[in-house]
Short mmCIF file of N, CA and C in Angstrom, two decimals:
data_model
loop_
_atom_site.label_atom_id
_atom_site.label_comp_id
_atom_site.label_asym_id
_atom_site.label_seq_id
_atom_site.Cartn_x
_atom_site.Cartn_y
_atom_site.Cartn_z
N MET A 127 -21.38 341.69 199.39
CA MET A 127 -20.20 342.24 200.02
C MET A 127 -18.98 341.43 199.57
N SER A 128 -17.96 342.11 199.11
CA SER A 128 -16.77 341.46 198.59
C SER A 128 -15.75 341.20 199.69
N ASP A 129 -14.96 340.13 199.51
CA ASP A 129 -13.87 339.82 200.43
C ASP A 129 -12.61 340.62 200.10
N TYR A 130 -12.67 341.39 199.01
CA TYR A 130 -11.51 342.16 198.57
C TYR A 130 -11.51 343.53 199.24
N PRO A 131 -10.33 344.12 199.45
CA PRO A 131 -10.26 345.45 200.07
C PRO A 131 -10.98 346.49 199.23
N ALA A 132 -11.31 347.59 199.86
CA ALA A 132 -12.01 348.68 199.15
C ALA A 132 -11.18 349.12 197.95
N GLY A 133 -11.84 349.31 196.84
CA GLY A 133 -11.18 349.75 195.62
C GLY A 133 -10.60 348.63 194.78
N VAL A 134 -10.59 347.40 195.29
CA VAL A 134 -10.07 346.27 194.53
C VAL A 134 -11.26 345.43 194.09
N SER A 135 -11.41 345.28 192.79
CA SER A 135 -12.55 344.53 192.29
C SER A 135 -12.23 343.03 192.25
N GLU A 136 -13.27 342.24 192.32
CA GLU A 136 -13.14 340.80 192.25
C GLU A 136 -12.71 340.42 190.84
N PRO A 137 -11.78 339.45 190.70
CA PRO A 137 -11.36 339.05 189.35
C PRO A 137 -12.54 338.49 188.56
N ALA A 138 -12.45 338.65 187.23
CA ALA A 138 -13.54 338.20 186.37
C ALA A 138 -13.69 336.69 186.40
N TYR A 139 -12.59 335.97 186.56
CA TYR A 139 -12.65 334.52 186.57
C TYR A 139 -11.73 334.00 187.65
N VAL A 140 -12.23 333.15 188.48
CA VAL A 140 -11.42 332.54 189.54
C VAL A 140 -11.32 331.05 189.25
N LEU A 141 -10.10 330.54 189.25
CA LEU A 141 -9.90 329.12 189.01
C LEU A 141 -10.49 328.29 190.14
N PRO A 142 -11.10 327.17 189.80
CA PRO A 142 -11.57 326.28 190.86
C PRO A 142 -10.37 325.68 191.60
N PRO A 143 -10.60 325.12 192.76
CA PRO A 143 -9.48 324.52 193.51
C PRO A 143 -8.77 323.45 192.67
N LEU A 144 -7.49 323.26 193.00
CA LEU A 144 -6.64 322.33 192.23
C LEU A 144 -7.24 320.93 192.16
N HIS A 145 -7.77 320.41 193.26
CA HIS A 145 -8.30 319.04 193.24
C HIS A 145 -9.47 318.91 192.27
N ARG A 146 -10.26 319.95 192.10
CA ARG A 146 -11.36 319.90 191.11
C ARG A 146 -10.82 319.95 189.69
N ARG A 147 -9.80 320.77 189.46
CA ARG A 147 -9.21 320.83 188.12
C ARG A 147 -8.57 319.51 187.75
N VAL A 148 -7.90 318.88 188.70
CA VAL A 148 -7.27 317.58 188.44
C VAL A 148 -8.33 316.54 188.14
N ARG A 149 -9.37 316.48 188.96
CA ARG A 149 -10.46 315.52 188.74
C ARG A 149 -11.11 315.74 187.37
N HIS A 150 -11.32 317.00 187.01
CA HIS A 150 -11.91 317.33 185.70
C HIS A 150 -10.97 316.86 184.58
N GLY A 151 -9.67 317.11 184.75
CA GLY A 151 -8.70 316.72 183.73
C GLY A 151 -8.59 315.22 183.54
N LEU A 152 -8.79 314.47 184.61
CA LEU A 152 -8.69 313.01 184.53
C LEU A 152 -9.82 312.39 183.71
N ARG A 153 -10.88 313.13 183.52
CA ARG A 153 -12.04 312.62 182.77
C ARG A 153 -11.90 312.74 181.26
N HIS A 154 -10.89 313.43 180.78
CA HIS A 154 -10.75 313.67 179.34
C HIS A 154 -9.70 312.76 178.73
N PRO A 155 -10.08 311.93 177.74
CA PRO A 155 -9.13 311.02 177.10
C PRO A 155 -7.92 311.73 176.49
N HIS A 156 -8.13 312.95 176.02
CA HIS A 156 -7.02 313.71 175.43
C HIS A 156 -5.87 313.86 176.43
N ASN A 157 -6.19 314.10 177.68
CA ASN A 157 -5.15 314.26 178.70
C ASN A 157 -4.39 312.96 178.94
N TRP A 158 -5.09 311.84 178.87
CA TRP A 158 -4.43 310.54 179.04
C TRP A 158 -3.51 310.26 177.86
N LEU A 159 -3.94 310.61 176.65
CA LEU A 159 -3.10 310.44 175.47
C LEU A 159 -1.86 311.33 175.57
N GLN A 160 -2.06 312.53 176.05
CA GLN A 160 -0.94 313.44 176.24
C GLN A 160 0.05 312.89 177.27
N LEU A 161 -0.48 312.32 178.33
CA LEU A 161 0.38 311.71 179.35
C LEU A 161 1.16 310.53 178.75
N PHE A 162 0.51 309.76 177.89
CA PHE A 162 1.18 308.64 177.23
C PHE A 162 2.33 309.15 176.34
N ARG A 163 2.05 310.21 175.56
CA ARG A 163 3.10 310.79 174.70
C ARG A 163 4.23 311.36 175.55
N PHE A 164 3.87 312.00 176.67
CA PHE A 164 4.88 312.52 177.58
C PHE A 164 5.75 311.37 178.09
N GLY A 165 5.13 310.25 178.37
CA GLY A 165 5.86 309.07 178.82
C GLY A 165 6.82 308.55 177.76
N LEU A 166 6.38 308.55 176.50
CA LEU A 166 7.27 308.12 175.41
C LEU A 166 8.47 309.04 175.28
N VAL A 167 8.21 310.34 175.31
CA VAL A 167 9.31 311.29 175.24
C VAL A 167 10.20 311.12 176.46
N GLY A 168 9.58 310.95 177.60
CA GLY A 168 10.33 310.74 178.83
C GLY A 168 11.19 309.50 178.75
N LEU A 169 10.67 308.45 178.13
CA LEU A 169 11.43 307.22 177.96
C LEU A 169 12.67 307.47 177.10
N SER A 170 12.51 308.23 176.02
CA SER A 170 13.69 308.55 175.20
C SER A 170 14.68 309.39 175.99
N GLY A 171 14.17 310.35 176.76
CA GLY A 171 15.05 311.16 177.60
C GLY A 171 15.71 310.34 178.69
N TYR A 172 14.97 309.36 179.18
CA TYR A 172 15.48 308.45 180.22
C TYR A 172 16.67 307.65 179.69
N VAL A 173 16.51 307.14 178.48
CA VAL A 173 17.60 306.37 177.85
C VAL A 173 18.81 307.28 177.61
N VAL A 174 18.54 308.47 177.08
CA VAL A 174 19.62 309.44 176.86
C VAL A 174 20.30 309.77 178.19
N ASN A 175 19.50 310.05 179.22
CA ASN A 175 20.02 310.39 180.53
C ASN A 175 20.92 309.29 181.08
N LEU A 176 20.42 308.06 181.06
CA LEU A 176 21.20 306.95 181.61
C LEU A 176 22.47 306.68 180.81
N ALA A 177 22.39 306.84 179.49
CA ALA A 177 23.58 306.62 178.65
C ALA A 177 24.65 307.66 178.95
N VAL A 178 24.25 308.92 179.04
CA VAL A 178 25.22 309.97 179.33
C VAL A 178 25.75 309.81 180.76
N TYR A 179 24.85 309.48 181.70
CA TYR A 179 25.27 309.27 183.09
C TYR A 179 26.29 308.13 183.18
N ALA A 180 26.00 307.02 182.53
CA ALA A 180 26.91 305.87 182.56
C ALA A 180 28.25 306.24 181.92
N LEU A 181 28.22 307.00 180.83
CA LEU A 181 29.45 307.44 180.17
C LEU A 181 30.30 308.25 181.15
N PHE A 182 29.68 309.22 181.81
CA PHE A 182 30.44 310.06 182.72
C PHE A 182 30.86 309.32 183.99
N ALA A 183 29.93 308.57 184.60
CA ALA A 183 30.23 307.93 185.88
C ALA A 183 31.14 306.72 185.74
N ARG A 184 30.89 305.90 184.73
CA ARG A 184 31.68 304.66 184.60
C ARG A 184 32.91 304.83 183.73
N GLU A 185 32.71 305.39 182.56
CA GLU A 185 33.81 305.47 181.59
C GLU A 185 34.79 306.60 181.90
N LEU A 186 34.26 307.76 182.30
CA LEU A 186 35.13 308.91 182.56
C LEU A 186 35.49 309.05 184.03
N GLY A 187 34.80 308.29 184.89
CA GLY A 187 35.13 308.28 186.30
C GLY A 187 34.78 309.53 187.08
N THR A 188 33.84 310.33 186.57
CA THR A 188 33.46 311.54 187.30
C THR A 188 32.55 311.18 188.47
N GLY A 189 32.39 312.09 189.40
CA GLY A 189 31.50 311.88 190.54
C GLY A 189 30.05 311.82 190.08
N TYR A 190 29.20 311.26 190.91
CA TYR A 190 27.81 311.06 190.50
C TYR A 190 27.05 312.37 190.32
N VAL A 191 27.39 313.42 191.06
CA VAL A 191 26.68 314.69 190.90
C VAL A 191 27.01 315.32 189.54
N LEU A 192 28.28 315.33 189.16
CA LEU A 192 28.68 315.86 187.85
C LEU A 192 28.10 315.01 186.72
N ALA A 193 28.13 313.70 186.89
CA ALA A 193 27.56 312.80 185.88
C ALA A 193 26.07 313.05 185.72
N ALA A 194 25.35 313.21 186.83
CA ALA A 194 23.90 313.46 186.77
C ALA A 194 23.61 314.81 186.13
N THR A 195 24.45 315.80 186.41
CA THR A 195 24.25 317.13 185.82
C THR A 195 24.45 317.10 184.31
N ALA A 196 25.50 316.46 183.85
CA ALA A 196 25.74 316.33 182.40
C ALA A 196 24.59 315.58 181.73
N ALA A 197 24.16 314.49 182.36
CA ALA A 197 23.05 313.70 181.81
C ALA A 197 21.78 314.53 181.75
N PHE A 198 21.53 315.32 182.79
CA PHE A 198 20.35 316.18 182.83
C PHE A 198 20.36 317.18 181.67
N LEU A 199 21.49 317.84 181.44
CA LEU A 199 21.57 318.86 180.40
C LEU A 199 21.29 318.29 179.01
N VAL A 200 21.83 317.12 178.73
CA VAL A 200 21.60 316.51 177.42
C VAL A 200 20.14 316.05 177.32
N ALA A 201 19.64 315.40 178.37
CA ALA A 201 18.26 314.88 178.33
C ALA A 201 17.22 315.99 178.31
N VAL A 202 17.45 317.09 179.01
CA VAL A 202 16.46 318.17 179.05
C VAL A 202 16.32 318.83 177.67
N THR A 203 17.42 318.92 176.95
CA THR A 203 17.37 319.46 175.58
C THR A 203 16.56 318.52 174.68
N ASN A 204 16.85 317.24 174.74
CA ASN A 204 16.09 316.23 173.99
C ASN A 204 14.61 316.32 174.32
N ASN A 205 14.28 316.37 175.61
CA ASN A 205 12.89 316.35 176.03
C ASN A 205 12.13 317.61 175.65
N PHE A 206 12.77 318.76 175.73
CA PHE A 206 12.07 319.99 175.34
C PHE A 206 11.66 319.93 173.88
N LEU A 207 12.61 319.58 173.03
CA LEU A 207 12.31 319.55 171.59
C LEU A 207 11.18 318.57 171.27
N TRP A 208 11.24 317.37 171.84
CA TRP A 208 10.21 316.38 171.57
C TRP A 208 8.88 316.71 172.24
N ASN A 209 8.88 317.22 173.46
CA ASN A 209 7.63 317.56 174.12
C ASN A 209 6.92 318.71 173.43
N ARG A 210 7.66 319.69 172.97
CA ARG A 210 7.05 320.82 172.28
C ARG A 210 6.40 320.37 170.98
N ARG A 211 7.09 319.52 170.26
CA ARG A 211 6.60 319.11 168.94
C ARG A 211 5.61 317.95 169.01
N PHE A 212 5.88 316.95 169.82
CA PHE A 212 5.11 315.70 169.80
C PHE A 212 4.07 315.61 170.92
N THR A 213 4.46 315.88 172.15
CA THR A 213 3.56 315.68 173.27
C THR A 213 2.47 316.73 173.32
N PHE A 214 2.88 318.00 173.41
CA PHE A 214 1.92 319.07 173.58
C PHE A 214 1.55 319.75 172.28
N ARG A 215 2.26 319.41 171.20
CA ARG A 215 1.99 319.92 169.85
C ARG A 215 1.77 321.42 169.84
N VAL A 216 2.74 322.10 170.39
CA VAL A 216 2.65 323.54 170.58
C VAL A 216 2.99 324.26 169.29
N GLN A 217 2.10 325.15 168.90
CA GLN A 217 2.35 326.00 167.74
C GLN A 217 2.11 327.46 168.10
N HIS A 218 1.87 327.72 169.36
CA HIS A 218 1.63 329.07 169.84
C HIS A 218 2.76 329.48 170.78
N GLY A 219 2.83 330.74 171.05
CA GLY A 219 3.79 331.23 172.04
C GLY A 219 5.21 331.26 171.52
N ARG A 220 6.05 331.92 172.30
CA ARG A 220 7.45 332.04 171.93
C ARG A 220 8.23 330.84 172.45
N ARG A 221 9.01 330.27 171.57
CA ARG A 221 9.81 329.09 171.91
C ARG A 221 10.77 329.40 173.06
N SER A 222 11.36 330.57 173.05
CA SER A 222 12.34 330.91 174.09
C SER A 222 11.67 330.99 175.46
N ARG A 223 10.46 331.52 175.52
CA ARG A 223 9.74 331.60 176.80
C ARG A 223 9.38 330.19 177.29
N GLN A 224 8.91 329.35 176.37
CA GLN A 224 8.57 327.98 176.73
C GLN A 224 9.81 327.21 177.16
N ALA A 225 10.91 327.45 176.48
CA ALA A 225 12.16 326.77 176.84
C ALA A 225 12.60 327.19 178.25
N ALA A 226 12.46 328.46 178.56
CA ALA A 226 12.84 328.94 179.90
C ALA A 226 11.94 328.30 180.96
N ARG A 227 10.65 328.25 180.71
CA ARG A 227 9.74 327.62 181.66
C ARG A 227 10.02 326.12 181.78
N PHE A 228 10.25 325.50 180.64
CA PHE A 228 10.57 324.06 180.64
C PHE A 228 11.81 323.81 181.48
N LEU A 229 12.81 324.66 181.32
CA LEU A 229 14.03 324.50 182.08
C LEU A 229 13.80 324.68 183.58
N VAL A 230 12.98 325.67 183.96
CA VAL A 230 12.69 325.88 185.38
C VAL A 230 12.01 324.66 185.99
N VAL A 231 10.98 324.16 185.31
CA VAL A 231 10.28 322.97 185.81
C VAL A 231 11.24 321.78 185.85
N SER A 232 12.03 321.64 184.82
CA SER A 232 12.99 320.53 184.76
C SER A 232 14.02 320.63 185.88
N LEU A 233 14.43 321.85 186.20
CA LEU A 233 15.38 322.03 187.30
C LEU A 233 14.77 321.66 188.65
N VAL A 234 13.50 321.99 188.84
CA VAL A 234 12.82 321.59 190.08
C VAL A 234 12.75 320.06 190.16
N ALA A 235 12.35 319.44 189.04
CA ALA A 235 12.29 317.97 189.01
C ALA A 235 13.69 317.38 189.18
N PHE A 236 14.70 318.01 188.56
CA PHE A 236 16.08 317.54 188.70
C PHE A 236 16.55 317.64 190.14
N ALA A 237 16.24 318.74 190.81
CA ALA A 237 16.64 318.89 192.22
C ALA A 237 16.02 317.78 193.07
N PHE A 238 14.75 317.49 192.79
CA PHE A 238 14.08 316.40 193.51
C PHE A 238 14.77 315.07 193.22
N SER A 239 15.08 314.82 191.94
CA SER A 239 15.71 313.55 191.58
C SER A 239 17.13 313.47 192.16
N LEU A 240 17.82 314.59 192.23
CA LEU A 240 19.17 314.61 192.80
C LEU A 240 19.14 314.27 194.29
N LEU A 241 18.12 314.75 194.97
CA LEU A 241 17.94 314.41 196.38
C LEU A 241 17.72 312.91 196.55
N VAL A 242 16.82 312.36 195.72
CA VAL A 242 16.56 310.92 195.77
C VAL A 242 17.83 310.15 195.42
N LEU A 243 18.55 310.61 194.39
CA LEU A 243 19.80 309.95 193.97
C LEU A 243 20.81 309.93 195.12
N ALA A 244 21.00 311.06 195.77
CA ALA A 244 21.97 311.13 196.87
C ALA A 244 21.58 310.19 198.00
N LEU A 245 20.29 310.17 198.33
CA LEU A 245 19.83 309.27 199.40
C LEU A 245 20.09 307.81 199.04
N LEU A 246 19.82 307.46 197.79
CA LEU A 246 20.03 306.07 197.37
C LEU A 246 21.51 305.70 197.31
N VAL A 247 22.33 306.57 196.71
CA VAL A 247 23.76 306.27 196.59
C VAL A 247 24.40 306.18 197.98
N GLU A 248 24.05 307.12 198.84
CA GLU A 248 24.64 307.12 200.18
C GLU A 248 24.17 305.93 201.02
N SER A 249 23.02 305.34 200.64
CA SER A 249 22.54 304.16 201.37
C SER A 249 23.08 302.86 200.76
N GLY A 250 23.93 302.98 199.71
CA GLY A 250 24.58 301.81 199.16
C GLY A 250 24.03 301.29 197.85
N THR A 251 23.04 301.94 197.27
CA THR A 251 22.49 301.50 195.99
C THR A 251 23.51 301.78 194.89
N GLU A 252 23.63 300.87 193.94
CA GLU A 252 24.53 301.04 192.80
C GLU A 252 24.14 302.32 192.06
N LYS A 253 25.13 303.07 191.58
CA LYS A 253 24.91 304.42 191.05
C LYS A 253 23.94 304.51 189.89
N VAL A 254 24.10 303.66 188.88
CA VAL A 254 23.22 303.74 187.71
C VAL A 254 21.80 303.32 188.08
N LEU A 255 21.64 302.30 188.91
CA LEU A 255 20.32 301.91 189.39
C LEU A 255 19.69 303.05 190.19
N ALA A 256 20.48 303.70 191.03
CA ALA A 256 19.98 304.82 191.83
C ALA A 256 19.50 305.96 190.94
N GLU A 257 20.25 306.24 189.87
CA GLU A 257 19.84 307.29 188.93
C GLU A 257 18.55 306.90 188.23
N ALA A 258 18.42 305.64 187.84
CA ALA A 258 17.19 305.17 187.18
C ALA A 258 15.98 305.37 188.09
N ILE A 259 16.11 305.03 189.35
CA ILE A 259 15.01 305.18 190.31
C ILE A 259 14.71 306.66 190.54
N ALA A 260 15.75 307.47 190.68
CA ALA A 260 15.57 308.90 190.97
C ALA A 260 14.84 309.62 189.83
N VAL A 261 15.17 309.28 188.60
CA VAL A 261 14.52 309.92 187.45
C VAL A 261 13.03 309.55 187.42
N VAL A 262 12.71 308.31 187.67
CA VAL A 262 11.30 307.88 187.70
C VAL A 262 10.54 308.58 188.83
N ALA A 263 11.19 308.74 189.98
CA ALA A 263 10.54 309.38 191.12
C ALA A 263 10.16 310.83 190.82
N ALA A 264 10.92 311.49 189.95
CA ALA A 264 10.66 312.89 189.62
C ALA A 264 9.64 313.07 188.49
N LEU A 265 9.22 312.00 187.86
CA LEU A 265 8.31 312.09 186.72
C LEU A 265 7.01 312.85 187.01
N PRO A 266 6.28 312.57 188.08
CA PRO A 266 5.03 313.30 188.32
C PRO A 266 5.25 314.81 188.48
N VAL A 267 6.28 315.20 189.17
CA VAL A 267 6.59 316.62 189.35
C VAL A 267 6.82 317.26 187.98
N ASN A 268 7.57 316.59 187.16
CA ASN A 268 7.91 317.10 185.84
C ASN A 268 6.68 317.23 184.94
N PHE A 269 5.88 316.18 184.85
CA PHE A 269 4.72 316.22 183.95
C PHE A 269 3.76 317.34 184.35
N LEU A 270 3.41 317.40 185.61
CA LEU A 270 2.44 318.42 186.04
C LEU A 270 2.96 319.82 185.79
N GLY A 271 4.22 320.05 186.07
CA GLY A 271 4.79 321.37 185.82
C GLY A 271 4.81 321.73 184.35
N GLN A 272 5.18 320.78 183.51
CA GLN A 272 5.23 321.05 182.06
C GLN A 272 3.83 321.27 181.51
N ARG A 273 2.91 320.44 181.93
CA ARG A 273 1.52 320.52 181.43
C ARG A 273 0.83 321.79 181.89
N LEU A 274 0.99 322.12 183.16
CA LEU A 274 0.23 323.24 183.73
C LEU A 274 0.91 324.59 183.58
N TRP A 275 2.21 324.62 183.30
CA TRP A 275 2.89 325.91 183.22
C TRP A 275 3.65 326.11 181.92
N SER A 276 4.57 325.20 181.59
CA SER A 276 5.44 325.42 180.43
C SER A 276 4.69 325.47 179.12
N PHE A 277 3.77 324.53 178.92
CA PHE A 277 3.08 324.43 177.62
C PHE A 277 1.58 324.69 177.73
N ARG A 278 1.17 325.44 178.74
CA ARG A 278 -0.26 325.72 178.86
C ARG A 278 -0.71 326.59 177.69
N ARG A 279 -1.97 326.46 177.37
CA ARG A 279 -2.52 327.22 176.25
C ARG A 279 -2.91 328.60 176.67
#
């Protein structure tokens, strides 16, 4: 007896629960190498992000939200190009579709980092240090989204 309504057939393949997929993924060295490459690309994006943020916040005197937005736009472009080519070594799919997905995931991670940034700045943390902490805090959200959605096979 099926749990599906009358006339609706059971799907041919049902994904196991997320915790099982994560546990399975942790056992494969390839995934750890991919995470390492993601970290390297992230480090380059981190440096780009902080440099652009410091330029806007310190040198141009813009507010921290505008500075973070400008830094995000430059860094997300850098990270997409490097993650597609180096981290996930994607040679399939349409670049425009992957870019759109990458941007969506990056925006979710950015929103999370912006929340952390605002909390830190409003609590008295120096702006550039607060941005550095906020970007690191968003890393897990970003990696999982990029790995499981943007560049999935």
